[in-house]
Tab-separated table of C-alpha atoms and ligand atoms in Angstrom:
chain	number	residue	atom	x	y	z
A	1	MET	CA	-15.197	6.484	31.384
A	2	LYS	CA	-13.637	9.281	33.419
A	3	VAL	CA	-10.745	11.210	31.862
A	4	SER	CA	-8.440	10.159	34.703
A	5	GLU	CA	-9.397	6.526	34.177
A	6	ALA	CA	-8.638	6.790	30.448
A	7	VAL	CA	-5.320	8.547	31.091
A	8	TYR	CA	-4.297	5.919	33.635
A	9	SER	CA	-5.336	2.902	31.654
A	10	ARG	CA	-3.982	3.952	28.258
A	11	GLN	CA	-0.904	2.014	27.324
A	12	SER	CA	0.852	1.242	24.094
A	13	ILE	CA	-0.536	-2.027	22.763
A	14	ARG	CA	1.651	-4.170	20.553
A	15	ALA	CA	-0.517	-7.175	19.697
A	16	PHE	CA	-4.051	-7.008	18.359
A	17	THR	CA	-6.935	-9.319	17.413
A	18	ASP	CA	-8.245	-9.488	13.851
A	19	GLN	CA	-11.486	-7.741	14.790
A	20	GLU	CA	-12.112	-5.026	12.238
A	21	VAL	CA	-12.734	-1.395	13.086
A	22	PRO	CA	-15.329	0.305	10.881
A	23	ASP	CA	-14.238	3.379	8.876
A	24	SER	CA	-17.119	5.286	10.463
A	25	LEU	CA	-15.716	4.731	13.984
A	26	ILE	CA	-12.244	5.857	12.984
A	27	GLN	CA	-13.680	8.940	11.348
A	28	GLU	CA	-15.796	9.720	14.418
A	29	LEU	CA	-12.795	9.405	16.751
A	30	LEU	CA	-10.595	11.540	14.516
A	31	GLU	CA	-13.250	14.217	14.206
A	32	LYS	CA	-13.661	14.277	17.994
A	33	SER	CA	-9.875	14.462	18.380
A	34	SER	CA	-9.782	17.581	16.270
A	35	ARG	CA	-11.215	19.391	19.301
A	36	ALA	CA	-7.632	19.202	20.653
A	37	ALA	CA	-6.025	22.577	21.344
A	38	SER	CA	-3.534	23.946	18.823
A	39	GLY	CA	-1.617	27.233	18.836
A	40	GLY	CA	-3.543	29.810	16.765
A	41	ASN	CA	-6.063	27.018	16.086
A	42	LEU	CA	-3.846	25.968	13.175
A	43	GLN	CA	-4.917	22.296	13.496
A	44	PRO	CA	-1.719	21.266	11.716
A	45	TRP	CA	-2.391	17.493	11.655
A	46	LYS	CA	-2.779	15.770	8.278
A	47	ILE	CA	-4.057	12.237	8.610
A	48	PHE	CA	-3.995	9.329	6.121
A	49	ILE	CA	-6.043	6.328	7.204
A	50	ILE	CA	-5.192	2.742	6.343
A	51	ASN	CA	-8.135	0.450	6.973
A	52	ASN	CA	-9.781	-2.788	5.830
A	53	SER	CA	-8.646	-3.874	2.335
A	54	THR	CA	-6.178	-0.965	2.200
A	55	MET	CA	-4.316	-2.482	5.144
A	56	SER	CA	-3.525	-5.711	3.267
A	57	LYS	CA	-2.585	-3.664	0.177
A	58	PHE	CA	-0.307	-1.451	2.261
A	59	LEU	CA	1.421	-4.341	4.070
A	60	LYS	CA	2.080	-6.106	0.778
A	61	PHE	CA	3.423	-2.901	-0.788
A	62	GLN	CA	5.587	-2.293	2.283
A	63	GLU	CA	7.007	-5.798	2.187
A	64	GLU	CA	7.948	-5.484	-1.475
A	65	TRP	CA	9.440	-1.969	-1.261
A	66	THR	CA	13.190	-2.503	-1.393
A	67	ASP	CA	14.479	1.002	-2.112
A	68	PRO	CA	16.726	2.364	0.626
A	69	GLU	CA	14.994	5.193	2.506
A	70	THR	CA	16.156	8.421	4.111
A	71	PRO	CA	14.639	8.850	7.565
A	72	ALA	CA	12.170	11.733	7.908
A	73	TYR	CA	13.989	12.955	11.050
A	74	ASP	CA	16.212	11.736	13.907
A	75	ILE	CA	13.928	9.864	16.251
A	76	TYR	CA	16.155	10.546	19.286
A	77	PRO	CA	18.959	13.035	19.910
A	78	GLU	CA	22.278	11.472	18.977
A	79	ASN	CA	23.849	11.544	22.435
A	80	LEU	CA	20.854	11.228	24.702
A	81	THR	CA	21.821	12.277	28.235
A	82	GLU	CA	20.453	11.117	31.592
A	83	PRO	CA	17.780	10.585	32.806
A	84	TYR	CA	16.338	10.084	29.301
A	85	LYS	CA	18.919	7.514	28.310
A	86	THR	CA	18.028	5.253	31.224
A	87	SER	CA	14.291	5.611	30.635
A	88	ARG	CA	14.755	4.603	27.018
A	89	TYR	CA	16.966	1.680	28.001
A	90	GLU	CA	14.551	0.502	30.676
A	91	VAL	CA	11.481	0.362	28.482
A	92	GLY	CA	13.394	-1.785	25.974
A	93	ALA	CA	14.778	-4.029	28.732
A	94	GLN	CA	11.317	-4.434	30.247
A	95	MET	CA	9.794	-5.328	26.897
A	96	TYR	CA	12.435	-7.883	25.940
A	97	SER	CA	12.324	-9.430	29.409
A	98	ILE	CA	8.525	-9.963	29.123
A	99	LEU	CA	9.096	-11.555	25.708
A	100	GLU	CA	11.997	-13.605	27.075
A	101	ILE	CA	14.327	-12.257	24.393
A	102	GLY	CA	17.834	-12.189	25.850
A	103	ARG	CA	20.287	-9.248	25.749
A	104	GLU	CA	22.534	-11.097	23.342
A	105	ASP	CA	19.711	-12.138	21.032
A	106	LYS	CA	20.157	-9.339	18.483
A	107	GLU	CA	18.164	-11.207	15.876
A	108	GLY	CA	15.226	-11.723	18.258
A	109	ARG	CA	15.255	-8.024	19.158
A	110	PHE	CA	15.456	-6.979	15.508
A	111	LYS	CA	12.579	-9.297	14.618
A	112	GLN	CA	10.441	-7.753	17.359
A	113	MET	CA	11.370	-4.242	16.142
A	114	LEU	CA	10.207	-5.195	12.640
A	115	GLU	CA	6.728	-5.871	14.058
A	116	ASN	CA	6.396	-2.079	13.989
A	117	PHE	CA	6.163	-2.318	10.216
A	118	LYS	CA	3.152	-4.620	10.400
A	119	PHE	CA	1.460	-2.229	12.829
A	120	PHE	CA	1.874	-5.046	15.356
A	121	GLY	CA	-0.951	-6.882	13.590
A	122	ALA	CA	-3.487	-4.084	14.071
A	123	PRO	CA	-6.283	-4.139	11.497
A	124	SER	CA	-6.386	-0.330	11.279
A	125	ALA	CA	-3.976	2.535	11.435
A	126	PHE	CA	-3.300	6.072	10.388
A	127	PHE	CA	-0.275	8.137	9.504
A	128	CYS	CA	0.118	11.612	10.918
A	129	PHE	CA	1.844	14.097	8.621
A	130	VAL	CA	2.597	17.775	9.059
A	131	ASP	CA	3.217	20.606	6.604
A	132	ARG	CA	6.980	21.179	6.293
A	133	GLN	CA	6.538	24.900	6.975
A	134	MET	CA	5.469	24.064	10.553
A	135	GLY	CA	7.913	24.357	13.432
A	136	ARG	CA	8.276	22.956	16.925
A	137	PRO	CA	5.133	24.603	18.330
A	138	GLN	CA	2.966	22.920	15.681
A	139	TRP	CA	4.697	19.556	16.235
A	140	SER	CA	3.591	19.794	19.855
A	141	ASP	CA	0.027	20.357	18.571
A	142	LEU	CA	0.293	16.988	16.812
A	143	GLY	CA	1.052	15.390	20.176
A	144	MET	CA	-2.090	16.880	21.705
A	145	PHE	CA	-4.167	15.624	18.836
A	146	LEU	CA	-2.649	12.146	19.036
A	147	GLN	CA	-3.083	11.843	22.813
A	148	THR	CA	-6.706	12.969	22.479
A	149	PHE	CA	-7.235	10.297	19.840
A	150	MET	CA	-5.669	7.574	22.011
A	151	LEU	CA	-7.912	8.450	24.968
A	152	LEU	CA	-11.059	8.606	22.847
A	153	ALA	CA	-10.119	5.290	21.247
A	154	LEU	CA	-9.866	3.745	24.693
A	155	GLU	CA	-13.322	5.065	25.583
A	156	ALA	CA	-14.607	3.311	22.425
A	157	GLY	CA	-13.010	0.030	23.571
A	158	LEU	CA	-10.060	0.310	21.175
A	159	ASP	CA	-6.329	0.264	21.783
A	160	THR	CA	-3.502	2.058	20.087
A	161	CYS	CA	0.236	2.305	19.656
A	162	PRO	CA	1.824	5.534	18.398
A	163	GLN	CA	4.777	4.700	16.173
A	164	GLU	CA	7.579	7.015	15.193
A	165	ALA	CA	9.432	3.963	13.862
A	166	TRP	CA	7.678	4.755	10.597
A	167	ALA	CA	9.963	7.787	10.232
A	168	ILE	CA	12.571	5.444	8.788
A	169	LYS	CA	10.108	4.279	6.127
A	170	GLN	CA	8.842	7.721	5.232
A	171	GLU	CA	9.464	7.430	1.501
A	172	SER	CA	7.434	4.284	1.009
A	173	VAL	CA	4.678	5.539	3.307
A	174	THR	CA	4.512	8.899	1.507
A	175	SER	CA	4.400	7.146	-1.831
A	176	PHE	CA	1.631	4.726	-0.790
A	177	VAL	CA	-0.655	7.347	0.748
A	178	LYS	CA	0.190	9.822	-2.075
A	179	ALA	CA	0.980	12.602	0.374
A	180	PRO	CA	1.969	15.825	-1.395
A	181	ASP	CA	5.619	16.969	-1.231
A	182	GLU	CA	4.886	19.736	1.240
A	183	LEU	CA	3.949	17.204	3.894
A	184	MET	CA	6.339	15.240	6.046
A	185	LEU	CA	5.608	12.145	8.080
A	186	PHE	CA	5.606	12.345	11.857
A	187	CYS	CA	4.295	8.963	12.989
A	188	GLY	CA	1.961	6.048	12.538
A	189	MET	CA	-0.816	4.986	14.894
A	190	ALA	CA	-1.788	1.321	15.160
A	191	ILE	CA	-5.456	0.891	16.077
A	192	GLY	CA	-7.448	-2.189	17.018
A	193	TYR	CA	-8.615	-4.429	19.822
A	194	ARG	CA	-5.901	-5.713	22.145
A	195	ASP	CA	-4.936	-9.353	22.154
A	196	LYS	CA	-5.509	-10.101	25.818
A	197	ASN	CA	-3.392	-13.258	25.660
A	198	ALA	CA	-0.289	-11.585	24.235
A	199	LYS	CA	2.567	-11.283	26.746
A	200	ILE	CA	3.816	-8.044	25.215
A	201	ASN	CA	0.630	-6.273	26.249
A	202	GLU	CA	1.535	-6.891	29.898
A	203	LEU	CA	4.165	-4.166	29.582
A	204	ARG	CA	3.278	-1.411	32.041
A	205	THR	CA	5.875	1.316	31.776
A	206	GLU	CA	7.293	3.303	34.684
A	207	ARG	CA	7.257	7.051	35.161
A	208	ARG	CA	9.928	9.144	36.856
A	209	PRO	CA	8.754	10.736	40.149
A	210	PHE	CA	7.139	14.215	40.175
A	211	LYS	CA	10.069	15.814	42.024
A	212	ASP	CA	12.419	14.822	39.194
A	213	TRP	CA	10.611	16.860	36.539
A	214	ALA	CA	8.510	19.493	38.320
A	215	THR	CA	9.414	22.367	40.612
A	216	PHE	CA	7.198	24.642	42.662
A	217	VAL	CA	9.070	27.906	42.211
A	218	ASP	CA	9.474	30.029	45.368
B	1	FMN	C1	5.234	9.915	19.404
B	1	FMN	C2	5.422	8.530	19.906
B	1	FMN	C3	6.053	7.608	19.104
B	1	FMN	C4	6.251	6.286	19.525
B	1	FMN	N1	6.816	5.382	18.680
B	1	FMN	C5	6.866	4.071	19.014
B	1	FMN	C6	7.340	3.111	18.074
B	1	FMN	O1	7.724	3.415	16.973
B	1	FMN	N2	7.282	1.801	18.432
B	1	FMN	C7	6.838	1.411	19.660
B	1	FMN	O2	6.798	0.198	19.919
B	1	FMN	N3	6.404	2.309	20.589
B	1	FMN	C8	6.383	3.620	20.286
B	1	FMN	N4	5.908	4.545	21.172
B	1	FMN	C9	5.390	4.102	22.464
B	1	FMN	C10	6.328	4.446	23.628
B	1	FMN	O3	7.362	3.500	23.701
B	1	FMN	C11	5.461	4.440	24.899
B	1	FMN	O4	4.525	5.487	24.817
B	1	FMN	C12	6.283	4.639	26.170
B	1	FMN	O5	7.195	3.603	26.354
B	1	FMN	C13	5.337	4.703	27.386
B	1	FMN	O6	4.547	3.532	27.446
B	1	FMN	P1	2.949	3.555	27.378
B	1	FMN	O7	2.563	4.234	26.103
B	1	FMN	O8	2.546	2.104	27.404
B	1	FMN	O9	2.455	4.319	28.559
B	1	FMN	C14	5.768	5.889	20.796
B	1	FMN	C15	5.175	6.837	21.607
B	1	FMN	C16	5.001	8.129	21.183
B	1	FMN	C17	4.312	9.135	22.071
């Protein structure tokens, strides 16, 4: 698979088959992903893998955890301005339209949002943490690592969905994976084989045109 093909065909997948992913494959993909660039070669990613029997244990634990949780961070700026606000709105509208969940159907939308906390049915996942001493430059390194992983996963026939929704469940996640206090949760990553019959996986998101976000300086 060419890099450009992988970049173009990667999409967030939100329904998976039950087909298991061996630990060895996840390890191989993560090790390859660690070739991602990072400022000062700090490699600031800290990864906790949830696979096979651990997945059922985790989902059960998650379901039974009733303590209120403090979010790890604000997922979006409070007063998101344009054009970001519209992009965010459009992806949601597109998704709910594919699923035929109406604008007024708050319960339907909420139910779909909760699918995040089942990893959308993926059999495998990981959580990406970062040391609290790290700042914005190192957080961007996490993004490079995660994108590298998603592309390599695609090459191996797997699909993924990065999930910052887990930020609102950071206390239960931290407790389950036994992450030390100095680490904070950035996001989850659902991993598995896409369910080709699931409508939600038909979602192909838009991108704003080049001229809106790039400038050749003269
Ligand atoms: C860091 C990060 C966190 C994300 N968190 C979520 C999430 O919690 N739930 C979700 O359904 N999608 C999540 N997404 C997926 C985005 O909605 C998706 O990348 C965007 O709409 C573009 O679509 P595409 O990935 O299919 O190209 C996340 C993406 C990134 C990069």
